[in-house]
Amino acid sequence: MLKKQAQLKKRDLYLNRLIAFQDTDLVKIITGIRRCGKSSLMKLMVQHLKENGVASEQIIQINFESIEFRKMSTADLYQYVKIRMPDDKKTYLFFDEIQRVGDWQDAINSFRVDFDCDIYVTGSNAYLLSSEYATYLAGRYVEIKMLPLSFKEFLDFHGYEIKEKQSPTGELRKRIYDVEGENYDPKELFEAYMKFGGMPSIADIGLDTDKVLALLDGVYSTVVMRDILEREKRRGQRQITDAELLRKIIMFLADNIGNNTSITSIGNTLVTEKLIDTDKRNGKPAVQTIQAYVGALLESYIFYEIKRFDIKGKEYLRTLGKYYIVDIGLRNYLLGFRDVDTGHCIENIVYFELLRRGYDVAIGKIGDNEVDFIAANVKEKIYFQVTESMNDPSTRERELAPLQKIRDNYEKVVIAGECDNPVTQDGIKIVKLTDFLLKE
């Protein structure tokens, strides 16, 4: 019996981006960590097409994770599509995990040249858009970067509804309701999000710790085993073969999210634990090996790197960037559920929320102080500080100080997990974390 398709849950943020490029000559490439919803997004796009008059015979879908297509070559793919092309009608091509096909870009370019078609592909590894392939498709593709669920999406996927209610003092406050009408403070459900993370498939099994851990173990194992340790051999690239070394680097990065980190600092820790040899020429950790392993983790979208920017000097700095993990639930799976590093976990969540909202994000340096995030796009620039609480006067002073030193007129915001008095001070907005995450 064929697997019954589960009801699709909306991911309008990403679907609208796809629709915006529908029927253009650009190849739509959806990227992101495994199990973050890329396949479902393509199904949502197919559903959108059918609802808007596109016939089923105009849509060709292939999932290369299926054994039916596992050994398909570029030539096989071309012939498979060619014989299914309808006459005199535009065809919509959907290819899931296309990086499994060698020289896939040759087939994609041939489809573009030979047929009237609109092309959508997904990939779970950034090597898909490495310099070699990106050059080949230069100017002919648009990347849709997909992430696990935001807090708002988490609530929607788990059947909650957000409503605004007026308090006795006249303020509008958000309350969250379940299907039975029970209402919750946003903070209660944010704690669940902080614990379990935003992998979409968690909504299918419920917020049960053992089941969620089993699911996250599957995600982690697939990313590490399939996308890193078993990835195809590539010309001129150092191979990732040491599973124990990879695990140690993953644990180090997961334990140090939001901390200033360098390849050297990772290496020094690994040398101390005797997991990696030093370079015989200089007695230092083998930087190239560590760089290759960290690069593989970035390619598989399990970690993201953020650079430092000198606000006064207006230039990016080469030293001491930071790493954030794509899903806070994965971190809890790796390190165990623990009530430490809450501030860095909140930072991690805010960083990915800013990426979802279309910002380029950097760490800010202003003299000896640091601004957690500079978020910029073509329309605006905003400086952000992120903190666990703004209720203690000394904490309040510390978090405001870096923003007060910035002399330009761009917006400045402090996001606080706990804040009894969210106001504007010295032109700096202070907002509650849940209000920020639930903002339209």
GROMACS .gro file of C-alpha atoms in nm:
model
  440
    1MET     CA    1   0.000   0.000   0.000
    2LEU     CA    2   0.133   0.343  -0.090
    3LYS     CA    3   0.194   0.587   0.194
    4LYS     CA    4  -0.104   0.812   0.257
    5GLN     CA    5  -0.014   1.180   0.228
    6ALA     CA    6  -0.064   1.367   0.554
    7GLN     CA    7  -0.254   1.692   0.549
    8LEU     CA    8  -0.020   1.972   0.454
    9LYS     CA    9   0.025   2.257   0.700
   10LYS     CA   10   0.081   2.603   0.555
   11ARG     CA   11   0.426   2.762   0.540
   12ASP     CA   12   0.312   3.087   0.381
   13LEU     CA   13   0.641   3.267   0.444
   14TYR     CA   14   0.818   3.033   0.203
   15LEU     CA   15   0.527   2.951  -0.026
   16ASN     CA   16   0.476   3.319  -0.106
   17ARG     CA   17   0.844   3.348  -0.197
   18LEU     CA   18   0.806   3.058  -0.441
   19ILE     CA   19   0.487   3.201  -0.589
   20ALA     CA   20   0.662   3.535  -0.643
   21PHE     CA   21   0.904   3.360  -0.883
   22GLN     CA   22   0.647   3.131  -1.049
   23ASP     CA   23   0.667   3.115  -1.430
   24THR     CA   24   1.000   3.298  -1.441
   25ASP     CA   25   1.306   3.159  -1.617
   26LEU     CA   26   1.484   3.124  -1.280
   27VAL     CA   27   1.534   2.778  -1.128
   28LYS     CA   28   1.385   2.784  -0.779
   29ILE     CA   29   1.630   2.607  -0.541
   30ILE     CA   30   1.496   2.534  -0.191
   31THR     CA   31   1.776   2.470   0.060
   32GLY     CA   32   1.787   2.381   0.428
   33ILE     CA   33   1.861   2.108   0.680
   34ARG     CA   34   1.692   1.772   0.630
   35ARG     CA   35   1.338   1.741   0.764
   36CYS     CA   36   1.279   2.117   0.787
   37GLY     CA   37   0.988   2.097   0.541
   38LYS     CA   38   1.136   2.137   0.191
   39SER     CA   39   0.943   1.843   0.042
   40SER     CA   40   0.620   1.968   0.198
   41LEU     CA   41   0.685   2.313   0.056
   42MET     CA   42   0.708   2.167  -0.293
   43LYS     CA   43   0.381   1.981  -0.233
   44LEU     CA   44   0.223   2.309  -0.121
   45MET     CA   45   0.343   2.468  -0.445
   46VAL     CA   46   0.195   2.180  -0.648
   47GLN     CA   47  -0.132   2.227  -0.457
   48HIS     CA   48  -0.123   2.601  -0.534
   49LEU     CA   49  -0.073   2.531  -0.906
   50LYS     CA   50  -0.365   2.286  -0.920
   51GLU     CA   51  -0.591   2.528  -0.733
   52ASN     CA   52  -0.506   2.787  -0.997
   53GLY     CA   53  -0.590   2.582  -1.306
   54VAL     CA   54  -0.272   2.386  -1.379
   55ALA     CA   55  -0.361   2.029  -1.489
   56SER     CA   56  -0.199   1.726  -1.324
   57GLU     CA   57  -0.035   1.618  -1.651
   58GLN     CA   58   0.155   1.948  -1.653
   59ILE     CA   59   0.329   1.859  -1.325
   60ILE     CA   60   0.620   1.614  -1.303
   61GLN     CA   61   0.753   1.525  -0.957
   62ILE     CA   62   1.056   1.314  -0.863
   63ASN     CA   63   1.187   1.244  -0.513
   64PHE     CA   64   1.541   1.111  -0.543
   65GLU     CA   65   1.522   0.970  -0.190
   66SER     CA   66   1.297   0.700  -0.335
   67ILE     CA   67   1.478   0.383  -0.445
   68GLU     CA   68   1.281   0.404  -0.771
   69PHE     CA   69   1.499   0.698  -0.877
   70ARG     CA   70   1.810   0.636  -0.664
   71LYS     CA   71   2.036   0.524  -0.952
   72MET     CA   72   1.906   0.766  -1.213
   73SER     CA   73   2.174   0.932  -1.425
   74THR     CA   74   2.155   1.274  -1.586
   75ALA     CA   75   2.066   1.114  -1.920
   76ASP     CA   76   1.802   0.893  -1.752
   77LEU     CA   77   1.650   1.199  -1.587
   78TYR     CA   78   1.637   1.387  -1.916
   79GLN     CA   79   1.463   1.100  -2.094
   80TYR     CA   80   1.220   1.041  -1.805
   81VAL     CA   81   1.105   1.403  -1.819
   82LYS     CA   82   1.110   1.432  -2.199
   83ILE     CA   83   0.865   1.146  -2.261
   84ARG     CA   84   0.624   1.286  -1.999
   85MET     CA   85   0.620   1.642  -2.132
   86PRO     CA   86   0.270   1.740  -2.252
   87ASP     CA   87   0.243   1.900  -2.595
   88ASP     CA   88   0.192   2.275  -2.618
   89LYS     CA   89   0.156   2.330  -2.244
   90LYS     CA   90   0.393   2.469  -1.983
   91THR     CA   91   0.530   2.195  -1.758
   92TYR     CA   92   0.619   2.231  -1.390
   93LEU     CA   93   0.915   2.020  -1.278
   94PHE     CA   94   0.974   1.934  -0.911
   95PHE     CA   95   1.294   1.752  -0.811
   96ASP     CA   96   1.345   1.660  -0.444
   97GLU     CA   97   1.705   1.608  -0.313
   98ILE     CA   98   1.846   1.653  -0.662
   99GLN     CA   99   2.207   1.649  -0.538
  100ARG     CA  100   2.183   1.267  -0.552
  101VAL     CA  101   2.205   1.290  -0.932
  102GLY     CA  102   2.558   1.339  -1.062
  103ASP     CA  103   2.595   1.650  -1.281
  104TRP     CA  104   2.231   1.736  -1.214
  105GLN     CA  105   2.289   2.091  -1.335
  106ASP     CA  106   2.340   1.960  -1.692
  107ALA     CA  107   1.987   1.819  -1.694
  108ILE     CA  108   1.841   2.135  -1.539
  109ASN     CA  109   2.003   2.357  -1.801
  110SER     CA  110   1.886   2.126  -2.078
  111PHE     CA  111   1.528   2.145  -1.954
  112ARG     CA  112   1.553   2.525  -1.950
  113VAL     CA  113   1.685   2.536  -2.306
  114ASP     CA  114   1.473   2.262  -2.465
  115PHE     CA  115   1.130   2.290  -2.301
  116ASP     CA  116   0.870   2.539  -2.184
  117CYS     CA  117   0.899   2.462  -1.816
  118ASP     CA  118   0.916   2.604  -1.465
  119ILE     CA  119   1.170   2.427  -1.241
  120TYR     CA  120   1.178   2.372  -0.862
  121VAL     CA  121   1.446   2.171  -0.681
  122THR     CA  122   1.543   2.099  -0.320
  123GLY     CA  123   1.877   2.011  -0.164
  124SER     CA  124   1.997   1.936   0.189
  125ASN     CA  125   2.358   2.037   0.135
  126ALA     CA  126   2.508   2.373   0.049
  127TYR     CA  127   2.750   2.197  -0.186
  128LEU     CA  128   2.452   2.208  -0.421
  129LEU     CA  129   2.529   2.579  -0.461
  130SER     CA  130   2.906   2.562  -0.426
  131SER     CA  131   3.111   2.794  -0.643
  132GLU     CA  132   3.140   2.531  -0.917
  133TYR     CA  133   2.765   2.480  -0.957
  134ALA     CA  134   2.669   2.839  -0.879
  135THR     CA  135   2.897   2.954  -1.162
  136TYR     CA  136   2.734   2.705  -1.396
  137LEU     CA  137   2.387   2.833  -1.309
  138ALA     CA  138   2.497   3.195  -1.255
  139GLY     CA  139   2.207   3.435  -1.288
  140ARG     CA  140   1.967   3.152  -1.360
  141TYR     CA  141   1.849   3.053  -1.013
  142VAL     CA  142   1.698   3.196  -0.697
  143GLU     CA  143   1.761   3.034  -0.358
  144ILE     CA  144   1.477   2.995  -0.108
  145LYS     CA  145   1.646   2.934   0.229
  146MET     CA  146   1.421   2.724   0.450
  147LEU     CA  147   1.447   2.689   0.828
  148PRO     CA  148   1.265   2.486   1.095
  149LEU     CA  149   0.947   2.634   1.240
  150SER     CA  150   0.941   2.982   1.391
  151PHE     CA  151   0.762   3.019   1.724
  152LYS     CA  152   0.450   3.140   1.543
  153GLU     CA  153   0.461   2.842   1.307
  154PHE     CA  154   0.522   2.610   1.603
  155LEU     CA  155   0.198   2.732   1.762
  156ASP     CA  156   0.006   2.694   1.436
  157PHE     CA  157   0.140   2.343   1.368
  158HIS     CA  158   0.043   2.234   1.720
  159GLY     CA  159  -0.311   2.364   1.687
  160TYR     CA  160  -0.290   2.688   1.885
  161GLU     CA  161  -0.446   3.019   1.788
  162ILE     CA  162  -0.316   3.365   1.882
  163LYS     CA  163  -0.569   3.629   1.988
  164GLU     CA  164  -0.531   3.980   2.121
  165LYS     CA  165  -0.727   4.074   2.431
  166GLN     CA  166  -0.754   4.412   2.598
  167SER     CA  167  -0.631   4.421   2.957
  168PRO     CA  168  -0.809   4.622   3.232
  169THR     CA  169  -0.549   4.897   3.179
  170GLY     CA  170  -0.636   4.920   2.809
  171GLU     CA  171  -0.325   4.742   2.677
  172LEU     CA  172  -0.359   4.486   2.399
  173ARG     CA  173  -0.210   4.157   2.515
  174LYS     CA  174  -0.167   3.836   2.322
  175ARG     CA  175  -0.317   3.516   2.457
  176ILE     CA  176  -0.291   3.175   2.300
  177TYR     CA  177  -0.583   2.931   2.280
  178ASP     CA  178  -0.589   2.557   2.213
  179VAL     CA  179  -0.867   2.377   2.023
  180GLU     CA  180  -1.065   2.330   2.346
  181GLY     CA  181  -1.061   2.701   2.426
  182GLU     CA  182  -0.804   2.675   2.705
  183ASN     CA  183  -0.589   2.988   2.710
  184TYR     CA  184  -0.218   3.025   2.780
  185ASP     CA  185   0.031   3.299   2.837
  186PRO     CA  186   0.278   3.303   2.542
  187LYS     CA  187   0.564   3.243   2.786
  188GLU     CA  188   0.425   2.898   2.878
  189LEU     CA  189   0.430   2.777   2.520
  190PHE     CA  190   0.761   2.943   2.444
  191GLU     CA  191   0.914   2.717   2.710
  192ALA     CA  192   0.788   2.418   2.508
  193TYR     CA  193   0.942   2.567   2.192
  194MET     CA  194   1.272   2.621   2.377
  195LYS     CA  195   1.268   2.259   2.486
  196PHE     CA  196   1.152   2.074   2.176
  197GLY     CA  197   1.253   2.307   1.894
  198GLY     CA  198   1.088   2.361   1.559
  199MET     CA  199   1.125   2.049   1.345
  200PRO     CA  200   0.787   2.031   1.167
  201SER     CA  201   0.738   1.655   1.213
  202ILE     CA  202   0.723   1.700   1.593
  203ALA     CA  203   0.365   1.821   1.539
  204ASP     CA  204   0.276   1.470   1.414
  205ILE     CA  205   0.391   1.295   1.732
  206GLY     CA  206   0.305   1.553   1.999
  207LEU     CA  207   0.519   1.712   2.268
  208ASP     CA  208   0.629   1.387   2.429
  209THR     CA  209   0.994   1.399   2.536
  210ASP     CA  210   1.085   1.037   2.445
  211LYS     CA  211   0.918   1.056   2.104
  212VAL     CA  212   1.075   1.394   2.025
  213LEU     CA  213   1.421   1.269   2.122
  214ALA     CA  214   1.377   0.966   1.894
  215LEU     CA  215   1.272   1.194   1.608
  216LEU     CA  216   1.566   1.432   1.664
  217ASP     CA  217   1.802   1.135   1.679
  218GLY     CA  218   1.675   1.040   1.332
  219VAL     CA  219   1.731   1.392   1.200
  220TYR     CA  220   2.080   1.413   1.347
  221SER     CA  221   2.183   1.067   1.227
  222THR     CA  222   2.058   1.138   0.876
  223VAL     CA  223   2.243   1.468   0.854
  224VAL     CA  224   2.567   1.329   0.997
  225MET     CA  225   2.568   0.990   0.826
  226ARG     CA  226   2.413   1.070   0.490
  227ASP     CA  227   2.510   1.430   0.428
  228ILE     CA  228   2.853   1.434   0.587
  229LEU     CA  229   3.020   1.097   0.651
  230GLU     CA  230   2.875   0.930   0.341
  231ARG     CA  231   2.876   1.229   0.112
  232GLU     CA  232   3.017   1.167  -0.234
  233LYS     CA  233   3.384   1.216  -0.299
  234ARG     CA  234   3.460   1.559  -0.434
  235ARG     CA  235   3.751   1.685  -0.629
  236GLY     CA  236   4.014   1.856  -0.416
  237GLN     CA  237   3.813   1.838  -0.092
  238ARG     CA  238   3.943   1.685   0.231
  239GLN     CA  239   3.734   1.380   0.316
  240ILE     CA  240   3.531   1.362   0.637
  241THR     CA  241   3.605   1.014   0.771
  242ASP     CA  242   3.650   1.032   1.148
  243ALA     CA  243   3.304   0.994   1.305
  244GLU     CA  244   3.431   1.050   1.661
  245LEU     CA  245   3.614   1.370   1.569
  246LEU     CA  246   3.304   1.497   1.388
  247ARG     CA  247   3.089   1.422   1.693
  248LYS     CA  248   3.329   1.609   1.923
  249ILE     CA  249   3.327   1.915   1.697
  250ILE     CA  250   2.947   1.906   1.684
  251MET     CA  251   2.928   1.884   2.065
  252PHE     CA  252   3.178   2.169   2.103
  253LEU     CA  253   2.985   2.399   1.869
  254ALA     CA  254   2.650   2.305   2.025
  255ASP     CA  255   2.787   2.379   2.372
  256ASN     CA  256   2.931   2.714   2.258
  257ILE     CA  257   2.647   2.874   2.060
  258GLY     CA  258   2.670   3.250   2.089
  259ASN     CA  259   3.029   3.241   2.219
  260ASN     CA  260   3.316   3.394   2.026
  261THR     CA  261   3.473   3.093   1.859
  262SER     CA  262   3.763   3.032   1.624
  263ILE     CA  263   3.898   2.726   1.447
  264THR     CA  264   4.202   2.758   1.675
  265SER     CA  265   3.992   2.751   1.993
  266ILE     CA  266   3.812   2.438   1.868
  267GLY     CA  267   4.149   2.283   1.785
  268ASN     CA  268   4.300   2.360   2.125
  269THR     CA  269   4.010   2.185   2.298
  270LEU     CA  270   4.043   1.881   2.074
  271VAL     CA  271   4.421   1.864   2.125
  272THR     CA  272   4.368   1.873   2.503
  273GLU     CA  273   4.128   1.580   2.469
  274LYS     CA  274   4.382   1.405   2.240
  275LEU     CA  275   4.134   1.376   1.956
  276ILE     CA  276   4.350   1.550   1.703
  277ASP     CA  277   4.724   1.572   1.645
  278THR     CA  278   4.920   1.895   1.633
  279ASP     CA  279   5.098   2.011   1.321
  280LYS     CA  280   5.459   1.887   1.352
  281ARG     CA  281   5.591   2.208   1.199
  282ASN     CA  282   5.446   2.450   1.453
  283GLY     CA  283   5.300   2.240   1.735
  284LYS     CA  284   4.952   2.386   1.675
  285PRO     CA  285   4.626   2.201   1.598
  286ALA     CA  286   4.583   2.084   1.238
  287VAL     CA  287   4.370   2.380   1.131
  288GLN     CA  288   4.292   2.245   0.783
  289THR     CA  289   4.136   1.929   0.926
  290ILE     CA  290   3.915   2.122   1.169
  291GLN     CA  291   3.821   2.372   0.898
  292ALA     CA  292   3.711   2.087   0.669
  293TYR     CA  293   3.491   1.932   0.938
  294VAL     CA  294   3.335   2.264   1.040
  295GLY     CA  295   3.281   2.343   0.671
  296ALA     CA  296   3.093   2.016   0.629
  297LEU     CA  297   2.866   2.107   0.923
  298LEU     CA  298   2.793   2.447   0.769
  299GLU     CA  299   2.724   2.284   0.430
  300SER     CA  300   2.470   2.050   0.587
  301TYR     CA  301   2.289   2.348   0.747
  302ILE     CA  302   2.317   2.212   1.102
  303PHE     CA  303   2.525   2.514   1.209
  304TYR     CA  304   2.536   2.870   1.077
  305GLU     CA  305   2.834   3.104   1.110
  306ILE     CA  306   2.797   3.475   1.180
  307LYS     CA  307   3.076   3.730   1.124
  308ARG     CA  308   3.176   4.034   1.331
  309PHE     CA  309   3.136   4.386   1.191
  310ASP     CA  310   3.323   4.692   1.317
  311ILE     CA  311   3.051   4.959   1.341
  312LYS     CA  312   3.298   5.250   1.354
  313GLY     CA  313   3.544   5.112   1.100
  314LYS     CA  314   3.260   4.988   0.878
  315GLU     CA  315   3.431   4.662   0.789
  316TYR     CA  316   3.396   4.291   0.860
  317LEU     CA  317   3.653   4.143   1.097
  318ARG     CA  318   3.826   3.815   1.028
  319THR     CA  319   3.848   3.696   1.387
  320LEU     CA  320   3.612   3.550   1.645
  321GLY     CA  321   3.283   3.489   1.474
  322LYS     CA  322   3.007   3.286   1.635
  323TYR     CA  323   2.814   2.972   1.548
  324TYR     CA  324   2.445   2.903   1.603
  325ILE     CA  325   2.263   2.570   1.573
  326VAL     CA  326   1.973   2.558   1.328
  327ASP     CA  327   1.728   2.413   1.579
  328ILE     CA  328   1.738   2.453   1.956
  329GLY     CA  329   1.569   2.112   1.998
  330LEU     CA  330   1.867   1.950   1.828
  331ARG     CA  331   2.096   2.118   2.081
  332ASN     CA  332   1.888   1.979   2.366
  333TYR     CA  333   1.904   1.635   2.207
  334LEU     CA  334   2.285   1.660   2.186
  335LEU     CA  335   2.357   1.811   2.529
  336GLY     CA  336   2.055   1.707   2.732
  337PHE     CA  337   1.778   1.927   2.869
  338ARG     CA  338   1.942   2.168   3.111
  339ASP     CA  339   1.859   2.506   3.256
  340VAL     CA  340   2.186   2.674   3.165
  341ASP     CA  341   2.286   2.905   2.883
  342THR     CA  342   1.929   3.034   2.854
  343GLY     CA  343   2.061   3.369   2.731
  344HIS     CA  344   2.255   3.211   2.447
  345CYS     CA  345   1.959   2.988   2.357
  346ILE     CA  346   1.736   3.296   2.329
  347GLU     CA  347   2.007   3.461   2.117
  348ASN     CA  348   2.008   3.153   1.892
  349ILE     CA  349   1.631   3.175   1.843
  350VAL     CA  350   1.640   3.549   1.769
  351TYR     CA  351   1.922   3.503   1.515
  352PHE     CA  352   1.719   3.257   1.307
  353GLU     CA  353   1.405   3.468   1.341
  354LEU     CA  354   1.597   3.760   1.187
  355LEU     CA  355   1.709   3.534   0.901
  356ARG     CA  356   1.346   3.427   0.844
  357ARG     CA  357   1.247   3.792   0.817
  358GLY     CA  358   1.494   3.844   0.536
  359TYR     CA  359   1.776   4.024   0.715
  360ASP     CA  360   2.148   3.983   0.665
  361VAL     CA  361   2.286   3.949   1.018
  362ALA     CA  362   2.626   4.028   1.170
  363ILE     CA  363   2.770   4.075   1.519
  364GLY     CA  364   2.849   4.438   1.593
  365LYS     CA  365   3.170   4.567   1.752
  366ILE     CA  366   3.172   4.920   1.894
  367GLY     CA  367   3.498   4.994   2.075
  368ASP     CA  368   3.534   4.731   2.347
  369ASN     CA  369   3.162   4.657   2.344
  370GLU     CA  370   2.962   4.412   2.140
  371VAL     CA  371   2.617   4.447   1.984
  372ASP     CA  372   2.454   4.107   1.956
  373PHE     CA  373   2.311   4.158   1.607
  374ILE     CA  374   2.314   4.410   1.324
  375ALA     CA  375   2.018   4.318   1.102
  376ALA     CA  376   2.005   4.484   0.761
  377ASN     CA  377   1.815   4.457   0.434
  378VAL     CA  378   1.759   4.690   0.140
  379LYS     CA  379   1.505   4.895   0.341
  380GLU     CA  380   1.645   4.923   0.691
  381LYS     CA  381   1.912   4.851   0.950
  382ILE     CA  382   1.837   4.762   1.313
  383TYR     CA  383   2.073   4.703   1.606
  384PHE     CA  384   1.965   4.433   1.853
  385GLN     CA  385   2.071   4.336   2.202
  386VAL     CA  386   1.929   4.009   2.334
  387THR     CA  387   1.914   3.924   2.703
  388GLU     CA  388   1.749   3.679   2.939
  389SER     CA  389   1.607   3.957   3.158
  390MET     CA  390   1.592   4.337   3.180
  391ASN     CA  391   1.447   4.351   3.530
  392ASP     CA  392   1.776   4.389   3.717
  393PRO     CA  393   1.904   4.752   3.700
  394SER     CA  394   2.268   4.647   3.647
  395THR     CA  395   2.169   4.415   3.361
  396ARG     CA  396   1.957   4.690   3.210
  397GLU     CA  397   2.253   4.929   3.220
  398ARG     CA  398   2.489   4.671   3.070
  399GLU     CA  399   2.259   4.584   2.780
  400LEU     CA  400   2.183   4.945   2.693
  401ALA     CA  401   2.547   5.062   2.704
  402PRO     CA  402   2.664   4.930   2.361
  403LEU     CA  403   2.358   5.071   2.185
  404GLN     CA  404   2.403   5.409   2.355
  405LYS     CA  405   2.754   5.431   2.205
  406ILE     CA  406   2.627   5.405   1.847
  407ARG     CA  407   2.591   5.754   1.703
  408ASP     CA  408   2.385   5.689   1.390
  409ASN     CA  409   2.007   5.716   1.368
  410TYR     CA  410   1.917   5.355   1.289
  411GLU     CA  411   1.665   5.178   1.511
  412LYS     CA  412   1.798   5.019   1.831
  413VAL     CA  413   1.614   4.741   2.016
  414VAL     CA  414   1.669   4.529   2.326
  415ILE     CA  415   1.484   4.195   2.324
  416ALA     CA  416   1.437   4.050   2.673
  417GLY     CA  417   1.307   3.712   2.783
  418GLU     CA  418   1.182   3.872   3.104
  419CYS     CA  419   1.081   4.236   3.112
  420ASP     CA  420   0.834   4.389   3.359
  421ASN     CA  421   0.863   4.732   3.200
  422PRO     CA  422   0.893   4.722   2.817
  423VAL     CA  423   0.942   5.088   2.730
  424THR     CA  424   1.158   5.311   2.513
  425GLN     CA  425   1.465   5.448   2.692
  426ASP     CA  426   1.711   5.693   2.533
  427GLY     CA  427   1.550   5.615   2.199
  428ILE     CA  428   1.609   5.242   2.247
  429LYS     CA  429   1.304   5.016   2.235
  430ILE     CA  430   1.280   4.742   2.498
  431VAL     CA  431   1.050   4.457   2.393
  432LYS     CA  432   0.953   4.121   2.536
  433LEU     CA  433   1.089   3.821   2.350
  434THR     CA  434   0.748   3.661   2.291
  435ASP     CA  435   0.607   3.991   2.162
  436PHE     CA  436   0.895   4.012   1.914
  437LEU     CA  437   0.849   3.654   1.798
  438LEU     CA  438   0.471   3.687   1.761
  439LYS     CA  439   0.490   4.018   1.575
  440GLU     CA  440   0.339   4.016   1.226
   0.00000   0.00000   0.00000
